[in-house]
């Protein structure tokens, strides 16, 4: 497979990536659309003419963002509640969706949280970042298939270098809990999801890709002391660009199962690079991807 390259780079903004693209009549869902790069992702998709729904935990915050997007783009944005660690909430979102869905941006997430477990005994970061989004995508499969050429965007991170998926101890029942290892495992899972979703669903017209948005100072860093100033830092407008690229670019039509950084497909590396632009082989391994899918189905009882 040829590596995908684009005219965009580290400094490109989401608005620049969609310049000239018209998504009138298309429908998109952005999870975590009330903060950080989710806001900019939703704003720019709305500006292209897409009918955007932001899926949020806090409806009041979501309504404020929707009002701001309408003021800046002239486009209305729908707001619906979604709590990814509450499977009833995920199922309610799915049940409330009607009609086709062209774009699903799995953007919401938590990072480096204190040791916390859901009522099922699942480690919080894996439950939020992977399992909640996995159940959401499963539930919306038919809506995505009905769109004909749907795309799923899975927001991962260079933190996937911190850990592969540890199948023998997903929830740190034996290993000492490490918040960054747990985050890294969940971000590796985000990449593997895109690999396997594409393999299973490409025949239904659904492709999925994953990405590293960059280092952006947002609420995601609330458990890590905030973003440290560094030469690789991005604005939210820049951070949202790769998500928007994967959601909209004609260059990605029919392309799936790949990982992108700075609006370019990443290259496989045998160790992390200083600029964190590569991808670990275990994160794209088809056997790992299939195993994670099967394990996730078993955990969710579906």
Backbone as a ProteinNet text record, in pm:
[ID]
protein_1_A
[PRIMARY]
XXXXXXXXXXXXXXXXXXXXXXXXXXXXXXXXXXXXXXXXXXXXXXXXXXXXXXXXXXXXXXXXXXXXXXXXXXXXXXXXXXXXXXXXXXXXXXXXXXXXXXXXXXXXXXXXXXXXXXXXXXXXXXXXXXXXXXXXXXXXXXXXXXXXXXXXXXXXXXXXXXXXXXXXXXXXXXXXXXXXXXXXXXXXXXXXXXXXXXXXXXXXXXXXXXXXXXXXXXXXXXXXXXXXXXXXXXXXXXXXXXXXXXXXXXXXXXXXXXXXXXXXXXXXXXXXXXXXXXXXXXXXXXXXXXXXXXXXXXXXXX
[TERTIARY]
84.4	0	87.7	54.9	128.6	95	195.1	174.8	99.8	-1.1	-80.4	-7.3	15.9	70	-27.4	-23.3	-115.9	-40.9	-105.5	-39.5	-31.9	-85.8	-95.7	10.9	35.3	144.3	112.3	216.2	204.8	126.3	151.8	95	-42.1	-88.9	-217.7	-331.9	-431.2	-550.1	-661	-759.6	-872.4	-944.6	-956.9	-1023.9	-948.5	-816.8	-737.4	-754.6	-765.2	-778.7	-908.4	-1016.2	-1145.4	-1175.7	-1082.5	-1106.6	-1151.7	-1268.5	-1321.8	-1403.3	-1416.2	-1492.9	-1634.8	-1732.7	-1874.8	-1936.9	-1981.1	-2043.6	-2193.4	-2252	-2396.5	-2472	-2562.2	-2639.3	-2575.3	-2448.4	-2381.5	-2408.3	-2401.1	-2426.8	-2305	-2271.9	-2152.4	-2181.5	-2119.2	-2122.7	-1980.3	-1962.9	-1833.8	-1850.6	-1787.8	-1794.5	-1697.7	-1733.5	-1649	-1643.9	-1754.4	-1755.8	-1774.3	-1770.7	-1791.8	-1663	-1548.1	-1422.6	-1307.8	-1196.9	-1073.4	-1088.1	-1018.6	-1022.1	-1157.6	-1238.3	-1373.2	-1455.6	-1438.6	-1511.2	-1473.1	-1343	-1296.5	-1331.1	-1327.2	-1368.4	-1513.8	-1599.4	-1741.9	-1765.1	-1694.1	-1712.5	-1678.6	-1566.8	-1522.4	-1609.4	-1650.6	-1742.2	-1874.1	-1922.9	-2046.2	-2026.7	-1910	-1882.7	-1882.4	-1855.7	-1858.9	-2001.2	-2098.6	-2236.8	-2290.2	-2205.8	-2250.7	-2349.5	-2439.7	-2529.5	-2456.4	-2414.8	-2326.4	-2402.2	-2376.2	-2424.6	-2304	-2302.2	-2196.6	-2253	-2180.2	-2220.5	-2138.3	-2204.8	-2134.8	-2188.2	-2104.4	-2149.6	-2230.2	-2184.9	-2244.9	-2329.3	-2461.2	-2549	-2541.3	-2525.5	-2516.5	-2392.1	-2279.3	-2157.1	-2174.9	-2241.6	-2266.8	-2352.5	-2454.5	-2541.3	-2465.2	-2373.3	-2292.9	-2204.3	-2144.7	-2060.8	-2145.3	-2261.9	-2349.6	-2389.4	-2417.7	-2453.9	-2336.6	-2216.8	-2097.8	-2071.9	-2087.7	-2066.5	-2169	-2293.3	-2395.7	-2361.2	-2310.6	-2275.9	-2159.7	-2066.3	-1947.4	-1961.8	-2055	-2068.9	-2205.8	-2304	-2440.8	-2508.3	-2443.5	-2496.4	-2538.5	-2656.8	-2704.3	-2633.9	-2609.5	-2546.8	-2636.5	-2662	-2743.6	-2657	-2716.8	-2645.2	-2719.3	-2648.1	-2708.3	-2614.4	-2674.2	-2594.1	-2531.2	-2405.1	-2335.7	-2232.4	-2245.8	-2146	-2087.6	-1963.4	-1904.8	-1885	-1873.9	-1857.9	-1991.6	-2100.3	-2234.8	-2295.2	-2298.2	-2343.2	-2488.6	-2568.6	-2707.8	-2713	-2622	-2615.6	-2574.5	-2476.5	-2433.3	-2548.5	-2616	-2727.7	-2842.1	-2864.9	-2970.9	-2936.4	-2809.9	-2767.8	-2794.2	-2755	-2775.2	-2924.1	-3004	-3148	-3212.8	-3156.4	-3212.7	-3166.8	-3072.7	-3023.1	-3114.3	-3147.6	-3234.8	-3172.6	-3166.8	-3116	-2967.2	-2912.2	-2771.1	-2677.5	-2553.4	-2447.5	-2323.4	-2273.8	-2160.1	-2024.6	-2017.9	-1890.3	-1911.1	-1830.9	-1828.5	-1687.2	-1673.9	-1543.6	-1539.3	-1466	-1449.6	-1338.8	-1378	-1283.1	-1271	-1377.7	-1377.7	-1273.7	-1225.3	-1129.6	-1087.5	-1024.2	-962.6	-816.6	-731.8	-588.4	-524.8	-445.1	-362.2	-442.5	-557.8	-644.5	-592.5	-627.2	-597.6	-664.4	-614.6	-667.6	-816.5	-896.6	-1042.4	-1099.1	-1208.1	-1270.4	-1420.4	-1475.1	-1618.3	-1690.8	-1822.4	-1899.2	-1875.8	-1829.8	-1800	-1659.9	-1581.7	-1445.5	-1344.2	-1384.1	-1294.6	-1217	-1088.4	-1007.1	-1064.8	-1072.1	-1148.4	-1102.8	-972.5	-925.5	-955.6	-936.8	-968.7	-1118.7	-1196.5	-1342.6	-1392.9	-1336.1	-1380.8	-1329.2	-1197.9	-1134.4	-1157.2	-1166.4	-1187	-1325.8	-1360.2	-1482	-1608.5	-1618.3	-1736.1	-1750.5	-1639.4	-1643.5	-1668.6	-1614	-1636.4	-1785.1	-1849.4	-1992.3	-2072.4	-2031.6	-2100.9	-2092.2	-1972.9	-1955.5	-2033.9	-2033.1	-2112.1	-2259.4	-2309.4	-2450.3	-2487.5	-2392	-2418.9	-2378.2	-2337.6	-2291.1	-2391.8	-2517.5	-2616.9	-2637.8	-2631.7	-2645.1	-2526.6	-2407	-2287.5	-2294.7	-2339.4	-2351.6	-2454	-2558.9	-2664.3	-2614.9	-2507.9	-2455.3	-2383	-2335	-2270.2	-2119.5	-2064.5	-1918.7	-1885.2	-1911.8	-1895.2	-1751.5	-1716	-1582.4	-1591.6	-1504.7	-1486.3	-1346.8	-1339.1	-1212.8	-1187.2	-1077.6	-1044.2	-925.8	-951.6	-846.4	-758.4	-635.6	-538.4	-434.5	-310.7	-206	-71	34.6	169.9	193.5	104.6	114.2	95.5	50.6	42.5	179.9	287.4	421.9	445.3	364.6	385.2	341.5	253.9	211.2	133.6	162.1	69.6	-53.4	-148.5	-260.3	-209.9	-221.3	-175.1	-292.2	-308.9	-425.5	-435.3	-321.3	-323.4	-356.8	-359.8	-391.8	-443.3	-554.5	-609.4	-636.9	-678.3	-729.6	-641.1	-511.9	-413.6	-455.4	-500.7	-535.4	-412.5	-307	-182.3	-67	-56.6	47.1	11.3	111.5	83.4	24.5	-76.5	-140.6	-45.8	-35.1	42.4	-48.8	-79.4	-176.6	-135.1	-4.4	40.2	43.5	77.2	69.6	-75.1	-167.2	-308.9	-358.8	-315.3	-353.6	-295.3	-167.4	-104.2	-173.8	-212	-283.8	-414.7	-487.8	-615.6	-596.1	-485.2	-458.9	-412.1	-339.1	-308.7	-437.2	-529.2	-657.9	-733	-722.5	-788.4	-735.1	-604.1	-545.8	-590.5	-583.8	-622.7	-769	-853.8	-995.3	-1010.6	-938.2	-949.8	-903.6	-800	-750.3	-857.1	-915.2	-1009.8	-1145.7	-1189.3	-1317.2	-1312.5	-1200.4	-1187.1	-1190.3	-1120.4	-1119	-1259.2	-1333.3	-1465.3	-1573.4	-1559.1	-1670.8	-1647.3	-1531.2	-1505.5	-1606.4	-1647.3	-1746.3	-1881.5	-1904.1	-2027.4	-2010.9	-1896.5	-1872.4	-1824.2	-1770	-1723.7	-1572.9	-1499.9	-1356.4	-1326.7	-1216.5	-1177	-1027.4	-988.7	-847.7	-828.3	-704	-671.8	-565.4	-545.2	-453.9	-400.7	-290.1	-232.6	-257.5	-337.5	-367.5	-252.4	-163.9	-55.2	-68.5	24.7	24.4	-52.5	-170.7	-258.2	-299.8	-292	-332.7	-485	-548.9	-693.9	-726.8	-856.2	-899.1	-850.5	-808.2	-759.3	-640.3	-563.4	-442.8	-468.2	-593.7	-621.7	-562.4	-530.9	-469.2	-318.4	-263	-119.8	-44.6	-110.8	-42.5	-46.7	-125.6	-137.5	-33.5	-54.3	39.6	165.7	280.9	407.6	443.4	485.9	525.4	637.4	621.8	725.1	709.9	816	812	715.9	664.7	571	425.9	402.4	265.8	184.3	54.5	-37.4	-152.8	-216.2	-342.2	-453.4	-570.4	-682.1	-718.6	-705	-736.7	-641.2	-513.7	-417.4	-438.5	-468.4	-486.2	-603	-705.5	-823.1	-802.7	-694.4	-680.9	-673.2	-600	-586.1	-716.7	-791.4	-924.3	-1013	-1012.7	-1096.8	-1048.7	-918.4	-865.2	-919.8	-912	-957.3	-1108.1	-1180.3	-1326.2	-1372.7	-1291.4	-1341.9	-1261.1	-1132.4	-1047.7	-1077.6	-1088.3	-1101.9	-983	-867.9	-749.7	-767.8	-864.1	-886.9	-1007.4	-1064.5	-1179.7	-1141.3	-1210.6	-1185.4	-1061.4	-993.6	-870.6	-902.6	-850.7	-876.2	-765.8	-774.1	-679.1	-541.6	-533.5	-403.8	-400.4	-278.8	-255.7	-185.1	-234.4	-184.9	-134.5	-32.2	23	52.5	14.4	43.5	-5.2	-122.2	-187.6	-114.9	-29.4	39.7	27.3	24.1	27.2	161.6	159.2	281.6	356.8	485	568.8	592.3	607.3	639.3	779.3	794.9	925.8	953.7	1081.6	1115.6	1138.5	1128.3	1131.6	1077.9	1027.4	970.4	1073.2	1028.3	1114.2	1092.6	1187.8	1178.9	1055.6	1015.9	900	769.4	777.8	660.3	570.6	628.7	548.4	530.9	594.8	582.6	469	463.5	363.1	429.4	396.6	453.8	391.2	470.3	415.4	301.8	309.5	204.2	68.4	69.1	-57.1	-129.2	-58.4	-119	-124.1	-87.1	-79	-218.5	-247.6	-381.9	-423.9	-329.5	-363.8	-404	-331.3	-368.5	-505.5	-530.6	-657.3	-774.8	-759.7	-868	-889.5	-780	-792	-862	-825.4	-887.9	-1037.4	-1074	-1215.8	-1292.6	-1237.6	-1305.7	-1313.8	-1205.5	-1205.4	-1307.8	-1315.9	-1409.8	-1554.2	-1583.6	-1716.4	-1752	-1656.3	-1680.6	-1705.8	-1626.1	-1643.4	-1780.6	-1824.1	-1951.6	-2069.8	-2042.8	-2150.6	-2234.5	-2169	-2242.9	-2183.1
-119.9	0	124.6	218	343.4	427.4	493.7	582.1	706	746.7	865.1	990.6	1083	1213.7	1321	1435.8	1543.8	1676.5	1781.1	1912.3	1982.4	1919.8	1984.4	1930.9	2005.7	1967.5	2002.8	2007.7	2034.9	2162.5	2267.2	2398.4	2422.4	2332.6	2352.8	2353.6	2436.2	2439.5	2355.7	2324.9	2246.9	2320.7	2452.4	2530.9	2524.2	2523	2513.8	2376.9	2273.5	2137.6	2119.7	2188.1	2169.2	2277.2	2364	2470.9	2411.7	2452.4	2404.8	2278	2218.8	2095.5	2128.2	2070.3	2093.5	1963.4	1963.9	1845.5	1866.1	1953.6	1976.4	1844.7	1816.5	1693.6	1577.3	1590.5	1484.9	1504.6	1396	1401.2	1349.5	1419.8	1384.1	1388.5	1296.8	1295.2	1314	1404.4	1427.2	1403.7	1299.3	1278.5	1374.9	1415.3	1511.6	1644.9	1682.3	1802.6	1931.9	1927	2048	2107.7	2047.1	2102.9	2066	2138.1	2107	2100.7	2005.3	1995.3	1946.5	1891	1852.2	1970.5	2084.4	2205.9	2248	2252.3	2296.6	2196.1	2068.4	1966.5	1986.8	2005	2025.9	2156.1	2261.2	2391.7	2385.9	2325.1	2322.8	2230.1	2116.6	2029.5	2101.8	2175.9	2252.9	2358.7	2420.3	2524.8	2471.3	2341.9	2282.9	2252.7	2269.9	2241.2	2113.3	2036.7	1911	1937.4	1842.4	1844.5	1776.4	1854.9	1805.7	1785.4	1672.7	1644.2	1628.9	1703	1681.7	1597	1492.5	1399.3	1432.7	1473.8	1531.7	1477.2	1481.3	1445.9	1558.8	1682.3	1800.3	1874	1861.1	1921.6	2074.1	2134.8	2281.5	2330.7	2262.8	2299.6	2277.9	2169.4	2142.9	2249.5	2296	2400.2	2530.8	2561.5	2683.5	2673.9	2558.3	2539.9	2547.4	2484.7	2487.5	2630.2	2710.8	2850.6	2927.3	2899.8	2966.8	2926.7	2797.8	2752	2815	2823.5	2886.2	3033	3101.4	3242.8	3263	3168.8	3186.7	3127.1	3033.1	2968.1	2986.6	3025.5	3034.4	2900.3	2795.4	2659.9	2610.6	2552	2494.9	2361.3	2334	2208.3	2140.9	2012.1	1934.6	1890.5	1884.4	1843.6	1725.9	1618.1	1500.6	1448.9	1391.7	1343.4	1208.3	1193	1065.3	1054.8	954.3	920.3	784.1	784.9	665	551.2	580.2	472.9	416.7	476.1	430.2	363.9	232.3	162	192.1	219.9	258.5	391.7	483.4	611.6	592.5	505.8	477.3	416.8	320.9	255.1	352.1	445.2	544.6	638.1	674.8	759.7	687.3	561.1	482.2	470.1	441	423.8	552.6	665.3	793.9	842.3	768.2	809.6	754.2	838.4	796	835.9	743.5	773.6	748.1	775.9	746.8	838.8	794.1	871.6	861.8	976.7	978.8	978.5	1045.2	1060.2	1041.9	955.6	939.2	971.2	1078	1116.5	1077.2	971.6	925.2	1007.5	1123.9	1223.8	1230.7	1199.8	1215.8	1125.2	1166.6	1081.4	1139.2	1054.9	1096.2	1054	1123	1097.8	1096.4	993.6	984.4	1004.2	941.7	957	875.1	916.2	831.4	695.4	596.7	461.8	459.7	429.3	431.4	318.7	259.2	148.3	172.5	123.7	134.4	28.4	32.2	-66.1	-208.3	-222.7	-355.8	-403.6	-314.5	-349.3	-316.9	-235.3	-197.4	-71.7	-70.6	48.4	165.5	282.6	395.3	439	448.3	500.3	403.6	275.2	176	174.3	186.3	185.6	306	422.8	545.8	555.9	547.1	576	467.8	342.1	233.5	170.8	110.8	29.9	110.5	231.4	313.9	348.1	387.8	419.6	295.1	182.6	56.8	22.7	32.3	2.3	102.5	228.3	330.2	297.7	264.1	232.3	108	7.8	-112.1	-76.7	5.2	41.7	125.2	204.3	292.9	230.5	104.3	40	52.9	21	21.6	162.5	262.7	401.2	440.3	396.8	424.1	351.5	227.4	151.2	213.9	269.8	330.4	454.7	515.9	636.9	604.7	482	442.8	451.2	564.6	582.8	653	586	647.5	635.9	728.1	728.1	734.8	658.2	668.3	724	822.6	884.8	852.4	784.9	740	821.7	908.8	997.9	921.9	897.3	825.5	925.1	881.7	967.2	901	982.5	926.4	851.2	870.2	794	644.8	605.4	461.1	396.6	477.4	423.8	377.4	425.7	392.8	250.5	192.5	55.8	-5.3	-130.5	-205.9	-241.8	-307.9	-362.7	-486.5	-484.5	-596.3	-692.3	-783.5	-871.3	-955.3	-989.3	-1073.6	-996.4	-863.4	-785	-647.1	-646.4	-521.9	-417.9	-462.9	-370.7	-360.9	-395.6	-376.5	-448	-569.1	-647.9	-713.8	-727	-785.3	-684.7	-613.5	-511.7	-391.2	-322.2	-196.9	-95.7	-24.5	72	186	218.2	333.1	414.3	539.7	616.1	636.6	649.2	672.4	543.5	433	304.9	272.9	301.8	276.7	365.3	489.9	579.2	528	490.3	439.7	317	224.9	106	143.5	239.1	278.6	345.3	418.3	484.4	384.6	281.7	173.6	105.9	87.6	26	109.4	241.9	327.8	303.3	280.1	251.7	113.6	15.9	-120.1	-127.5	-49.2	-46.3	-5.9	96.8	143.2	37.3	-36.8	-143.9	-250.6	-298	-408.4	-363.5	-242.2	-191.9	-185	-141	-134.3	-273.7	-368.1	-504.7	-564.6	-542.7	-604.5	-529.7	-399.4	-318.2	-249.4	-265.1	-198.5	-241.5	-367.8	-416.4	-348.9	-290	-214.5	-65.9	-31.8	107.8	192.1	127.2	198.1	179.9	289.5	283	361.4	326.4	392.6	417.3	534	568.7	632.4	629.6	687	794.8	871.5	984.8	1028.7	1099.2	1172.4	1321	1390.7	1531.1	1625.7	1586.5	1674.8	1713.8	1792.4	1840.1	1970.8	1965.7	2082.6	2102	2223.4	2250.5	2257.1	2148.7	2142.5	2079.9	2061.6	1998.3	1855.1	1794.6	1657	1645	1754.1	1749.8	1775.1	1776.4	1815.4	1720.8	1597.4	1503.9	1494.9	1576.2	1564.9	1694.7	1790.9	1915	2016.7	1989.7	2085	2059.3	2121.3	2105.3	2186.2	2126.6	2197.3	2270.4	2399.2	2471.4	2397	2376.8	2308.6	2346.3	2329	2370.3	2288.9	2177.3	2095.1	2123.4	2223.4	2254.7	2310.3	2276.9	2324.4	2399.9	2484	2544.9	2442	2460.3	2369.3	2365.1	2478.6	2483	2394.5	2392.6	2303.1	2158.5	2141.1	2007	1932.7	2006.3	1943.4	1911	1957.4	1947.8	1804	1716.8	1580.6	1503.3	1528.4	1467.2	1507	1634.9	1686.2	1633.9	1624.2	1567.3	1427.1	1342.5	1204.3	1196.5	1294.7	1295	1343.6	1423.3	1494.8	1481.9	1458.4	1470.9	1365.6	1407.5	1310.7	1214.9	1255.3	1169.6	1044.1	1048.4	934.5	850.5	878	801	654.2	566.7	424.1	376.2	466.9	432.6	410.3	302.8	277	197	186.8	107.8	168.9	302	369.5	474.5	516.2	609.8	733.7	850.7	976.7	1069.8	1147	1251.4	1373.1	1490.9	1615.1	1608.3	1547.5	1540	1453	1365.5	1269.8	1130	1027.8	893	868.2	811.8	787.3	667.1	665.6	552.8	462.8	333.5	239.8	267.6	262.8	284.9	170.7	148.4	42	94.6	227.8	291.7	433.5	493.8	628.4	728.9	819.6	926.9	1052.2	1144	1266.3	1348.8	1348.2	1428.2	1349.3	1222.6	1139	1124.8	1124.9	1120	979.3	880.4	744.7	668.8	539.5	451.5	317.3	262.5	134.8	19.6	-77.8	-190.1	-263.1	-274.8	-349	-279.2	-147.4	-73.5	-95.5	-143.4	-169.6	-318.8	-401.4	-545.3	-605.7	-668.8	-723.3	-828.6	-910.5	-1012.9	-948.5	-845	-772	-707.1	-652.5	-583.5	-680	-796.8	-896.1	-946.8	-969.3	-1018.1	-914.5	-787.8	-683.1	-674.4	-686	-680.9	-794	-913.7	-1027.8	-1012.9	-967	-944.1	-837.6	-732.9	-623.5	-671.7	-751.6	-808.9	-892.4	-970	-1055.4	-970.5	-866.9	-781.1	-713.8	-672.3	-601.6	-696.7	-823.9	-921.5	-910.8	-878.1	-865.9	-960.5
0	0	0	-85.5	-89.6	32.8	86.9	201.3	155.1	235	202.5	248.1	156.2	190.6	142.6	208.8	175.8	167.3	117.5	110.5	245.5	351.2	481.4	576.2	684.9	774.1	918.9	1001.2	1144.6	1172.4	1096.2	1126.2	1063.7	978.6	911.6	1011.7	985.2	1070	1007.2	1089.4	1039.4	927.2	939.7	836.7	704.2	710.2	587.3	521.4	601.5	549.3	470.2	512.8	445.6	342.4	317.5	220	86.1	40.5	-86.3	-77.5	41.1	57.8	102.5	35.6	66.2	117.1	242.9	301.4	323.9	247.1	258.9	241	334.8	329.1	402.1	442.4	518.5	667.8	741.6	885.7	960.9	1069.2	1146.3	1295.3	1368.4	1514.5	1564.8	1661.3	1724.7	1873.8	1926.8	2071	2139.7	2261.2	2330.3	2258.1	2197	2114.1	2190.8	2324.4	2403.5	2456.8	2425	2475.1	2382.7	2399	2328	2178.1	2117.3	1971.5	1922.2	2011.3	1970.4	1925.6	1992.9	1954.9	1813.9	1787.2	1656.2	1547.6	1580.7	1483.9	1445.1	1545	1517.9	1442.6	1480.7	1416.8	1267.7	1236.2	1097.2	1013.4	1069.9	996.1	968.7	1066.7	1046.3	937.9	937.6	838.7	696.2	679	544.7	498.2	588.6	554.4	613.2	685.4	745	857.9	877.1	992.4	1108	1205.7	1310.9	1441.7	1503.9	1638.7	1729.8	1839.7	1937.8	2051.6	2085.7	2191.1	2314.7	2422.1	2536.7	2669	2771.5	2906.4	2969.6	2945.1	3007.5	2904.1	2914	2814	2815.9	2933.4	2939.4	2866.1	2888.4	2816.5	2667.2	2630.5	2489.8	2425.4	2495.5	2440.7	2423.1	2514.9	2499	2374.9	2354.5	2235.2	2109	2111.4	1994.2	1959.3	2061.5	2036.5	1976.9	2025.3	1972.4	1827.5	1797.5	1659.8	1566.7	1612.8	1528.5	1503.3	1605.7	1590.8	1494.6	1491.2	1406.7	1267.7	1250.2	1119.1	1056.2	1136.9	1086.8	1075.5	1128.9	1119.5	1257.7	1267.2	1392.6	1418.6	1545.6	1586.7	1688.8	1669	1761.7	1880.1	1997.3	2118.2	2181.8	2206.6	2270.8	2378.7	2484	2595.2	2561.7	2605	2591.3	2702.3	2785.4	2887	2849.3	2804.2	2745.4	2844.2	2972.8	3070.2	3117.3	3072.8	3107.5	2983.4	2983.7	2863.8	2832	2932.2	2906.6	2831.4	2866.3	2797	2650.9	2628	2491	2411.2	2470.7	2401.4	2375.3	2468.6	2449.2	2334.2	2322.8	2210.3	2079	2074.2	1952.2	1919.6	2021.2	1999.1	1950.1	1990	1949.9	1814.2	1753.7	1620.9	1512.9	1416.9	1307.5	1174.9	1082	948.9	935.9	817.7	791.7	868.5	882.1	946.9	859.6	816.3	723.9	794.1	910.2	979.9	1129.5	1189.9	1334.5	1381.9	1459.3	1512.7	1660.5	1690.5	1828	1893.1	1943.6	1991.4	2142.8	2214.8	2360.8	2425.8	2541.5	2611.4	2744.3	2823.7	2949	2944.9	3024.6	3016.3	3154.2	3179.3	3300	3428	3434.2	3550.8	3669.8	3791.4	3907.4	3889.7	3962	3947.5	3980.5	3879	3891.1	3806.9	3856.7	3785.3	3770.3	3661.9	3639.5	3722.6	3719.4	3796.2	3747.4	3623.1	3569.2	3610.2	3675.1	3710.4	3602.6	3505.2	3395.8	3433.9	3402.1	3425.1	3345.8	3408.6	3354.2	3215.9	3193.3	3064.6	2950.9	2974.3	2872.7	2847.2	2954.9	2942.2	2864.1	2891.6	2825.8	2683.2	2671.3	2542.9	2438.4	2484.4	2388	2395.9	2509.2	2513.7	2487.5	2541.6	2515.9	2369.3	2307.1	2164.6	2079.7	2123.4	2051.6	2050.2	2166.3	2172.1	2089.2	2091.8	2012.6	1864.2	1817	1675.1	1635.1	1721.3	1692.3	1677.1	1770.2	1766.5	1645.5	1596.8	1482.5	1349.3	1351.6	1228	1114.9	1141.4	1034.1	978.6	1065.5	1020.2	933	972.2	891.9	758	759.7	635.1	541.6	599.3	517.3	444.1	494.7	429.7	299.4	286.7	161.2	164.3	205	210.6	341.6	451.7	583.9	632.9	721.5	780.3	933	997.4	1141.8	1166.1	1253.3	1290.8	1437.6	1464.6	1599.7	1650.4	1748	1797.6	1896.9	1857.2	1939.4	1990.8	2004.2	2059.7	2040.4	2042.5	2045.6	2176	2274	2398.7	2376	2255.6	2229.3	2240.8	2229.1	2247.9	2392	2485	2626	2661	2578.9	2609.5	2494.6	2462.3	2376.2	2458.7	2397.8	2474	2547.9	2680.3	2762.7	2782.4	2691	2691.8	2819	2878.7	2997.1	3124.7	3119.1	3238.5	3197.2	3124.3	3070.6	3178.1	3296.7	3397.6	3521.5	3506.4	3613.6	3742.7	3726.7	3844.8	3906.1	3826.6	3876.4	3870.2	3759.7	3748.9	3835.6	3892.8	3962.4	3863.4	3907.3	3817.4	3785.7	3658.9	3612.2	3521.2	3555.9	3476.9	3332.1	3307.4	3169.9	3089.4	3154.4	3084	3048.1	3140.7	3113.8	3000	3000.4	2890.2	2758.7	2761.2	2639.8	2585	2673.4	2630.1	2560.8	2617.7	2557.6	2422.5	2407.1	2279.4	2173.4	2214.1	2121.1	2075.7	2170.2	2135.6	2032.4	2039.5	1940.9	1800	1789.3	1657.7	1608.7	1696.8	1659	1618.6	1685.6	1646.7	1500.5	1458.1	1320	1221.9	1258.9	1172.2	1151.7	1262.2	1252.1	1200.3	1236.4	1184	1032.1	978.6	832.9	772	833.3	778.9	777.6	885.9	897.7	820.7	810.5	762	627.7	568.1	439.8	334.5	340	243.4	261.3	378.4	404.4	370.7	312.9	279	395.3	498.5	618	631.3	643	669.4	796.6	861.6	986.1	984.8	1030.5	1046.3	1183.5	1230.8	1360.7	1344.5	1450.5	1439.9	1574.7	1568	1679.6	1652.9	1737	1708.7	1739.2	1831.3	1871.1	2017.2	2062.6	2200.8	2207	2268	2276	2420.7	2472.6	2610.4	2617.6	2665.2	2679.4	2814.5	2842.2	2967	2979.8	2868.4	2873.8	2968.6	2985	3067.4	3215.7	3258.4	3396.3	3500.1	3462.4	3556.7	3537.8	3449.6	3421.3	3446.4	3511.8	3542.3	3431	3325.6	3215	3108	2994.6	2884.7	2909.4	2889	2907.9	2779.8	2791.4	2670.5	2599.5	2472.5	2395.2	2248.8	2171.8	2030.9	1946.4	1999.2	1924	1961.1	2045.4	2087.8	1971.7	1971.7	1868.5	1931.8	1853	1892.7	1872.3	1935.3	1907.3	1758.9	1690.8	1547.5	1467.2	1508.1	1442.8	1486.8	1615.6	1668.4	1606	1565.6	1504.4	1357.4	1299	1152.8	1102.5	1172.6	1121.8	1135.8	1244.3	1257.2	1140.3	1108.9	1001.6	865.8	848.6	724.6	702.8	806.4	792.5	770.2	822.6	808.3	671.9	602.8	484.8	356.8	364.7	245.7	139.6	14	-96.1	-103.8	-50.9	-53.5	31.5	123.5	213.1	172	55	10.1	-7	66	56.9	129.8	200.5	272.1	419.2	477.8	619	683.1	815.8	892.2	903.6	892.1	896.3	1007.8	1041.6	1152.5	1097.6	1135.7	1080.2	1190	1153.8	1240.3	1154.6	1202.4	1129	984.4	966	835.8	733.3	781.8	695.9	756.6	672.3	726.1	792.2	913.1	988.5	932.5	959	918.6	1039.3	1013.7	1119.7	1173.4	1304.8	1366.6	1464.6	1493.4	1587.7	1728.1	1743.5	1874.1	1859.4	1967	1954.6	1904.5	1820.7	1770.6	1853.7	1847.2	1927.4	1894	1766	1727.3	1735.7	1777	1800	1676.3	1557.6	1435.7	1379.6	1439.2	1387.1	1452.4	1422.8	1482.4	1513.4	1630.4	1671.9	1593.3	1552.7	1476	1547.2	1681.4	1751.9	1743	1716.3	1708.6	1576.2	1475.2	1344.6	1312.7	1408.6	1383.9	1368.4	1255	1231.7	1333.5	1379.5	1478.4	1610.7	1652.5	1773.6	1758	1639.8	1614.9	1622.7	1562.7	1566.7	1709	1780	1917.9	2005.9	1991.8	2072	2042.5	1917.6	1879.9	1949.9	1943.9	2005	2156.5	2218.7	2363.9	2400.6	2321.3	2348.9	2337.9	2236.9	2224.2	2347.4	2393.3	2510.6	2635.1	2654.2	2771.3	2769.9	2653.1	2640.6	2633.6	2619.4	2613.1	2488.4	2376.1	2249.5	2145.4
[MASK]
++++++++++++++++++++++++++++++++++++++++++++++++++++++++++++++++++++++++++++++++++++++++++++++++++++++++++++++++++++++++++++++++++++++++++++++++++++++++++++++++++++++++++++++++++++++++++++++++++++++++++++++++++++++++++++++++++++++++++++++++++++++++++++++++++++++++++++++++++++++++++++++++++++++++++++++

